[in-house]
Amino acid sequence: MYKYSLFIITFLISSSFLLAQSKIDSLTSVLAKTTEKTERLTVLSNLTNELIRNNKATQEKYLQDYLQLAQELNKFDLMASKSRFLIQWYIENGQTDTAQQLCDSLLNFKEKFTKESSEGHLLLKRAATYYDKDQLNAAVADYKRSAELFLQSGDSLFAADALFFGGQAMVDKNDFLEAIENYKNAEQLYETLDDQQYALLVGAELTSLYSNNGFIEKSIQERARLIEKARKNKDYVSLGQLLGQNVASYSKLKDYDKMEAILSEMTKNGDSLKVPYYKTYNALFVLNYQLVLAAEKGDIPAATQYMTQLEAKTKENVSPYLKTDVLSAKAAYYELIGDEKALVKTLTTLANIQDTRRVNAQTEAREKLAVILSKRGQYEEVARLYALNAKVKDSVYKAQKTNAFLYHQAEFENEKRLRELSEKEAEIKRLESEQELADSRRNSLIIILIIIFVAIALFIYFRNRQKLKEQAYKNILLNNKIASKTEEINELLTETIHHIKSKERIAEDLQKLSTEEGSMSLKSIIADLKASKADDAKLMLIKQNIEKVNYEFIKNLKAKHPKLTKTDVEICSLFRIGLSRREVASLRNTSMEAVKSSRARLKKKLELSTRDNLDIYLKNL
């Protein structure tokens, strides 16, 4: 089963490697065939991403090609963004000067950048080169500026990184308060971005800073919040680191019960660690402090047991982070069992470690070594150790004293500021209460005005509705009247047309009489003429009724076509009520041709085209 699992894992790793290599080879082939610059830049971008992802040495060449082509295409922001990978490559390969020169070179184009983050990335990388060279002032300046640029561009994650790294540089520079401020701001940004792991990491660095400057109780207090968060997030790596810091803090306070409880929890936490490195580190840390605790209690059997295990686990090189602690623990054991030779050797090694921040452990080792050497008469070495300790202690004491003063001053100023803020908040609340009262009054007034407005609107609405009802009733009466008039006109028209025909017959009779043809009597002709006189009266009545029925129509017609004659208006009125051409001709005592000509003339005057219908136009007017 084990062999089968090993085969599968090997196969998957090999397959992954082959697929990655295949993709790189494919992109390299495409790049060789691509000549158009913009397309070539895109291919180079994809290729360098793959090379970086697989940590290929050829990434340097292709990254350089990308930067050169991006500059030719005036893609300065892309050039700056991609350059950070090449700069990081140089830093990781020990070419710090080359990395810094590239940063300086690219920063010459900052006037051509359109994004603040472009300059921010270059400054962030250059700060790393300064930090690597121990040029802390320059590093801090670049970290500060890059954080500002990232915040302006909205790149909060890089801003948090810049604040975090800047805080570390400030710690080395002994800018205690600024380091605290940077760490706090970085933690807050990581929290906002929901990057809990880095938020815990920064918080741990901050508590370590408190502890190293003598604020041990505060560091424990701040750490409690972080430990609870790590437990909640099941971040066992961060939890182990924070618990380890508490062990060291309680060791300084000689609180052995708390040390024992925390070491027990760290042992259980180690079972949840999946990464071998962290699991091994956690186990070694616990074993180291179990030895220290047993030595402090004077428990030789337990101390011997832990020492045997520690010796077995530290035969190979120990992590730099634990080297000082391991030597201190071994020294405590040798001191417990009285092995002076081994103790001197261990204390000498501990006293001479160059790269360590555990200054207190070193000064304590020098003091114990000086006591032993003094008994041996090695006074010159004793003097050197005391002088070195005095120098270190003086420096540390001054730094801690200054930092303590600055911290307490800052706390006082914060307390004063909080008190002022509290007073301002009280004033704001008072003003808000007054504003709420004013708003309430204003709202009441607005509601009253709205009610009045609604009442007026309803009054106008119902009044207009009543008027509309009255107008509708009037329209009904008017329509009935118009209908009655129309019927009356139709009757008169029928009678009039009949009598017009009678006139025509009279004319024919007179013609016959004048030619002495037929037997037409004069009396009958006179009777017909009298009837014709009545017809003329009826014709006048018809015209008057037509004018009444078509009053609005005639009014609109004259307004729209003021050049129409009285005859034109009259003819339009006759067509408007639906009379045929023959009826209009009979009523006006004219011919059909004359009516046809009148219609053609009217269409021109009314500006109608040949396709427009005169009757429809008049009815719609």
PDB file of C-alpha atoms in Angstrom, residues 145-301:
ATOM      1  CA  ARG A 145       6.159  56.403   0.634  1.00  0.00           C
ATOM      2  CA  SER A 146       5.152  53.095  -0.974  1.00  0.00           C
ATOM      3  CA  ALA A 147       2.437  52.584   1.678  1.00  0.00           C
ATOM      4  CA  GLU A 148       1.047  56.072   0.915  1.00  0.00           C
ATOM      5  CA  LEU A 149       1.005  55.364  -2.845  1.00  0.00           C
ATOM      6  CA  PHE A 150      -0.704  52.002  -2.419  1.00  0.00           C
ATOM      7  CA  LEU A 151      -3.369  53.552  -0.188  1.00  0.00           C
ATOM      8  CA  GLN A 152      -3.968  56.254  -2.817  1.00  0.00           C
ATOM      9  CA  SER A 153      -4.351  53.653  -5.568  1.00  0.00           C
ATOM     10  CA  GLY A 154      -6.590  51.411  -3.457  1.00  0.00           C
ATOM     11  CA  ASP A 155      -4.086  48.510  -3.363  1.00  0.00           C
ATOM     12  CA  SER A 156      -4.684  47.844   0.332  1.00  0.00           C
ATOM     13  CA  LEU A 157      -2.889  44.488   0.420  1.00  0.00           C
ATOM     14  CA  PHE A 158       0.403  45.966  -0.796  1.00  0.00           C
ATOM     15  CA  ALA A 159      -0.131  48.928   1.541  1.00  0.00           C
ATOM     16  CA  ALA A 160      -0.441  46.485   4.456  1.00  0.00           C
ATOM     17  CA  ASP A 161       2.758  44.721   3.344  1.00  0.00           C
ATOM     18  CA  ALA A 162       4.616  48.039   3.140  1.00  0.00           C
ATOM     19  CA  LEU A 163       3.438  48.995   6.651  1.00  0.00           C
ATOM     20  CA  PHE A 164       4.389  45.571   8.040  1.00  0.00           C
ATOM     21  CA  PHE A 165       7.883  45.537   6.500  1.00  0.00           C
ATOM     22  CA  GLY A 166       8.333  49.193   7.413  1.00  0.00           C
ATOM     23  CA  GLY A 167       7.464  48.330  11.006  1.00  0.00           C
ATOM     24  CA  GLN A 168      10.200  45.683  11.057  1.00  0.00           C
ATOM     25  CA  ALA A 169      12.723  48.214   9.725  1.00  0.00           C
ATOM     26  CA  MET A 170      11.599  50.700  12.390  1.00  0.00           C
ATOM     27  CA  VAL A 171      12.121  48.080  15.113  1.00  0.00           C
ATOM     28  CA  ASP A 172      15.732  47.610  13.964  1.00  0.00           C
ATOM     29  CA  LYS A 173      16.081  51.381  13.777  1.00  0.00           C
ATOM     30  CA  ASN A 174      14.618  51.607  17.314  1.00  0.00           C
ATOM     31  CA  ASP A 175      11.736  53.842  16.193  1.00  0.00           C
ATOM     32  CA  PHE A 176       9.540  52.304  18.888  1.00  0.00           C
ATOM     33  CA  LEU A 177       6.362  54.394  18.568  1.00  0.00           C
ATOM     34  CA  GLU A 178       6.428  54.500  14.768  1.00  0.00           C
ATOM     35  CA  ALA A 179       6.907  50.725  14.676  1.00  0.00           C
ATOM     36  CA  ILE A 180       3.856  50.284  16.924  1.00  0.00           C
ATOM     37  CA  GLU A 181       1.813  52.592  14.682  1.00  0.00           C
ATOM     38  CA  ASN A 182       2.890  50.719  11.539  1.00  0.00           C
ATOM     39  CA  TYR A 183       2.099  47.324  13.035  1.00  0.00           C
ATOM     40  CA  LYS A 184      -1.338  48.484  14.222  1.00  0.00           C
ATOM     41  CA  ASN A 185      -2.215  49.967  10.822  1.00  0.00           C
ATOM     42  CA  ALA A 186      -0.945  46.869   9.010  1.00  0.00           C
ATOM     43  CA  GLU A 187      -2.984  44.553  11.273  1.00  0.00           C
ATOM     44  CA  GLN A 188      -6.102  46.650  10.720  1.00  0.00           C
ATOM     45  CA  LEU A 189      -5.663  46.536   6.936  1.00  0.00           C
ATOM     46  CA  TYR A 190      -5.123  42.769   6.940  1.00  0.00           C
ATOM     47  CA  GLU A 191      -8.256  42.438   9.079  1.00  0.00           C
ATOM     48  CA  THR A 192     -10.231  44.553   6.600  1.00  0.00           C
ATOM     49  CA  LEU A 193      -8.958  42.376   3.745  1.00  0.00           C
ATOM     50  CA  ASP A 194      -9.861  39.265   5.769  1.00  0.00           C
ATOM     51  CA  ASP A 195      -6.258  38.054   5.656  1.00  0.00           C
ATOM     52  CA  GLN A 196      -6.405  36.572   9.147  1.00  0.00           C
ATOM     53  CA  GLN A 197      -3.064  34.774   8.964  1.00  0.00           C
ATOM     54  CA  TYR A 198      -1.083  37.946   8.279  1.00  0.00           C
ATOM     55  CA  ALA A 199      -3.192  39.898  10.778  1.00  0.00           C
ATOM     56  CA  LEU A 200      -2.146  37.392  13.448  1.00  0.00           C
ATOM     57  CA  LEU A 201       1.475  37.491  12.289  1.00  0.00           C
ATOM     58  CA  VAL A 202       1.636  41.282  12.578  1.00  0.00           C
ATOM     59  CA  GLY A 203      -0.140  41.151  15.941  1.00  0.00           C
ATOM     60  CA  ALA A 204       2.442  38.644  17.185  1.00  0.00           C
ATOM     61  CA  GLU A 205       5.285  40.953  16.084  1.00  0.00           C
ATOM     62  CA  LEU A 206       3.638  43.840  17.929  1.00  0.00           C
ATOM     63  CA  THR A 207       3.327  41.872  21.192  1.00  0.00           C
ATOM     64  CA  SER A 208       6.952  40.771  20.825  1.00  0.00           C
ATOM     65  CA  LEU A 209       7.922  44.447  20.464  1.00  0.00           C
ATOM     66  CA  TYR A 210       6.073  45.276  23.697  1.00  0.00           C
ATOM     67  CA  SER A 211       7.785  42.394  25.515  1.00  0.00           C
ATOM     68  CA  ASN A 212      11.295  43.293  24.296  1.00  0.00           C
ATOM     69  CA  ASN A 213      10.841  46.830  25.587  1.00  0.00           C
ATOM     70  CA  GLY A 214       9.807  45.812  29.102  1.00  0.00           C
ATOM     71  CA  PHE A 215       6.000  45.846  28.642  1.00  0.00           C
ATOM     72  CA  ILE A 216       5.647  42.130  29.442  1.00  0.00           C
ATOM     73  CA  GLU A 217       2.175  42.275  31.039  1.00  0.00           C
ATOM     74  CA  LYS A 218       0.871  44.362  28.139  1.00  0.00           C
ATOM     75  CA  SER A 219       2.310  41.897  25.641  1.00  0.00           C
ATOM     76  CA  ILE A 220       0.487  39.042  27.422  1.00  0.00           C
ATOM     77  CA  GLN A 221      -2.726  41.061  27.519  1.00  0.00           C
ATOM     78  CA  GLU A 222      -2.567  41.886  23.790  1.00  0.00           C
ATOM     79  CA  ARG A 223      -1.609  38.301  22.970  1.00  0.00           C
ATOM     80  CA  ALA A 224      -4.751  36.935  24.674  1.00  0.00           C
ATOM     81  CA  ARG A 225      -6.916  38.568  22.016  1.00  0.00           C
ATOM     82  CA  LEU A 226      -4.774  37.096  19.225  1.00  0.00           C
ATOM     83  CA  ILE A 227      -4.720  33.610  20.769  1.00  0.00           C
ATOM     84  CA  GLU A 228      -8.508  33.581  20.943  1.00  0.00           C
ATOM     85  CA  LYS A 229      -8.695  34.599  17.281  1.00  0.00           C
ATOM     86  CA  ALA A 230      -6.168  31.922  16.241  1.00  0.00           C
ATOM     87  CA  ARG A 231      -8.188  29.250  18.076  1.00  0.00           C
ATOM     88  CA  LYS A 232     -11.384  30.441  16.406  1.00  0.00           C
ATOM     89  CA  ASN A 233      -9.764  30.409  12.946  1.00  0.00           C
ATOM     90  CA  LYS A 234      -8.048  27.059  13.648  1.00  0.00           C
ATOM     91  CA  ASP A 235      -4.760  28.684  12.650  1.00  0.00           C
ATOM     92  CA  TYR A 236      -2.542  26.250  14.542  1.00  0.00           C
ATOM     93  CA  VAL A 237       0.728  27.712  13.230  1.00  0.00           C
ATOM     94  CA  SER A 238      -0.074  31.210  14.532  1.00  0.00           C
ATOM     95  CA  LEU A 239      -1.471  29.721  17.723  1.00  0.00           C
ATOM     96  CA  GLY A 240       1.799  27.855  18.352  1.00  0.00           C
ATOM     97  CA  GLN A 241       3.830  31.028  17.778  1.00  0.00           C
ATOM     98  CA  LEU A 242       1.666  33.089  20.157  1.00  0.00           C
ATOM     99  CA  LEU A 243       1.667  30.414  22.861  1.00  0.00           C
ATOM    100  CA  GLY A 244       5.468  30.177  22.548  1.00  0.00           C
ATOM    101  CA  GLN A 245       5.759  33.945  23.057  1.00  0.00           C
ATOM    102  CA  ASN A 246       3.655  33.637  26.201  1.00  0.00           C
ATOM    103  CA  VAL A 247       5.916  30.876  27.503  1.00  0.00           C
ATOM    104  CA  ALA A 248       8.928  33.174  27.084  1.00  0.00           C
ATOM    105  CA  SER A 249       7.061  36.053  28.774  1.00  0.00           C
ATOM    106  CA  TYR A 250       5.997  33.941  31.788  1.00  0.00           C
ATOM    107  CA  SER A 251       9.551  32.622  32.002  1.00  0.00           C
ATOM    108  CA  LYS A 252      10.747  36.216  32.505  1.00  0.00           C
ATOM    109  CA  LEU A 253       8.082  36.672  35.162  1.00  0.00           C
ATOM    110  CA  LYS A 254       9.080  33.352  36.837  1.00  0.00           C
ATOM    111  CA  ASP A 255       5.449  32.215  36.638  1.00  0.00           C
ATOM    112  CA  TYR A 256       6.134  28.480  36.312  1.00  0.00           C
ATOM    113  CA  ASP A 257       2.532  27.343  36.698  1.00  0.00           C
ATOM    114  CA  LYS A 258       1.458  29.393  33.657  1.00  0.00           C
ATOM    115  CA  MET A 259       4.499  28.114  31.751  1.00  0.00           C
ATOM    116  CA  GLU A 260       3.559  24.514  32.481  1.00  0.00           C
ATOM    117  CA  ALA A 261      -0.090  25.036  31.427  1.00  0.00           C
ATOM    118  CA  ILE A 262       0.891  26.699  28.153  1.00  0.00           C
ATOM    119  CA  LEU A 263       3.514  24.049  27.330  1.00  0.00           C
ATOM    120  CA  SER A 264       0.808  21.417  27.813  1.00  0.00           C
ATOM    121  CA  GLU A 265      -1.464  23.262  25.351  1.00  0.00           C
ATOM    122  CA  MET A 266       1.414  23.624  22.874  1.00  0.00           C
ATOM    123  CA  THR A 267       1.944  19.849  22.991  1.00  0.00           C
ATOM    124  CA  LYS A 268      -1.720  19.281  22.088  1.00  0.00           C
ATOM    125  CA  ASN A 269      -1.557  22.000  19.428  1.00  0.00           C
ATOM    126  CA  GLY A 270       1.427  20.218  17.840  1.00  0.00           C
ATOM    127  CA  ASP A 271      -0.861  17.295  16.929  1.00  0.00           C
ATOM    128  CA  SER A 272      -2.883  19.678  14.703  1.00  0.00           C
ATOM    129  CA  LEU A 273       0.153  20.986  12.802  1.00  0.00           C
ATOM    130  CA  LYS A 274       0.357  19.418   9.333  1.00  0.00           C
ATOM    131  CA  VAL A 275       3.540  20.951   7.922  1.00  0.00           C
ATOM    132  CA  PRO A 276       6.598  18.930   9.107  1.00  0.00           C
ATOM    133  CA  TYR A 277       8.752  22.042   9.658  1.00  0.00           C
ATOM    134  CA  TYR A 278       6.259  23.643  12.048  1.00  0.00           C
ATOM    135  CA  LYS A 279       5.586  20.329  13.785  1.00  0.00           C
ATOM    136  CA  THR A 280       9.307  19.770  14.408  1.00  0.00           C
ATOM    137  CA  TYR A 281       9.870  23.380  15.510  1.00  0.00           C
ATOM    138  CA  ASN A 282       6.916  23.215  17.936  1.00  0.00           C
ATOM    139  CA  ALA A 283       8.144  19.935  19.482  1.00  0.00           C
ATOM    140  CA  LEU A 284      11.686  21.267  19.920  1.00  0.00           C
ATOM    141  CA  PHE A 285      10.425  24.525  21.455  1.00  0.00           C
ATOM    142  CA  VAL A 286       8.241  22.648  23.964  1.00  0.00           C
ATOM    143  CA  LEU A 287      11.086  20.279  24.868  1.00  0.00           C
ATOM    144  CA  ASN A 288      13.489  23.206  25.303  1.00  0.00           C
ATOM    145  CA  TYR A 289      11.231  25.036  27.786  1.00  0.00           C
ATOM    146  CA  GLN A 290      10.309  21.823  29.586  1.00  0.00           C
ATOM    147  CA  LEU A 291      14.029  21.513  30.325  1.00  0.00           C
ATOM    148  CA  VAL A 292      14.197  25.158  31.491  1.00  0.00           C
ATOM    149  CA  LEU A 293      11.142  24.615  33.726  1.00  0.00           C
ATOM    150  CA  ALA A 294      12.557  21.402  35.258  1.00  0.00           C
ATOM    151  CA  ALA A 295      15.908  23.140  35.902  1.00  0.00           C
ATOM    152  CA  GLU A 296      14.156  26.106  37.563  1.00  0.00           C
ATOM    153  CA  LYS A 297      12.255  23.681  39.809  1.00  0.00           C
ATOM    154  CA  GLY A 298      15.442  21.705  40.586  1.00  0.00           C
ATOM    155  CA  ASP A 299      13.934  18.460  39.256  1.00  0.00           C
ATOM    156  CA  ILE A 300      17.126  16.646  38.124  1.00  0.00           C
ATOM    157  CA  PRO A 301      15.473  13.372  36.924  1.00  0.00           C
TER     158      PRO A 301
END
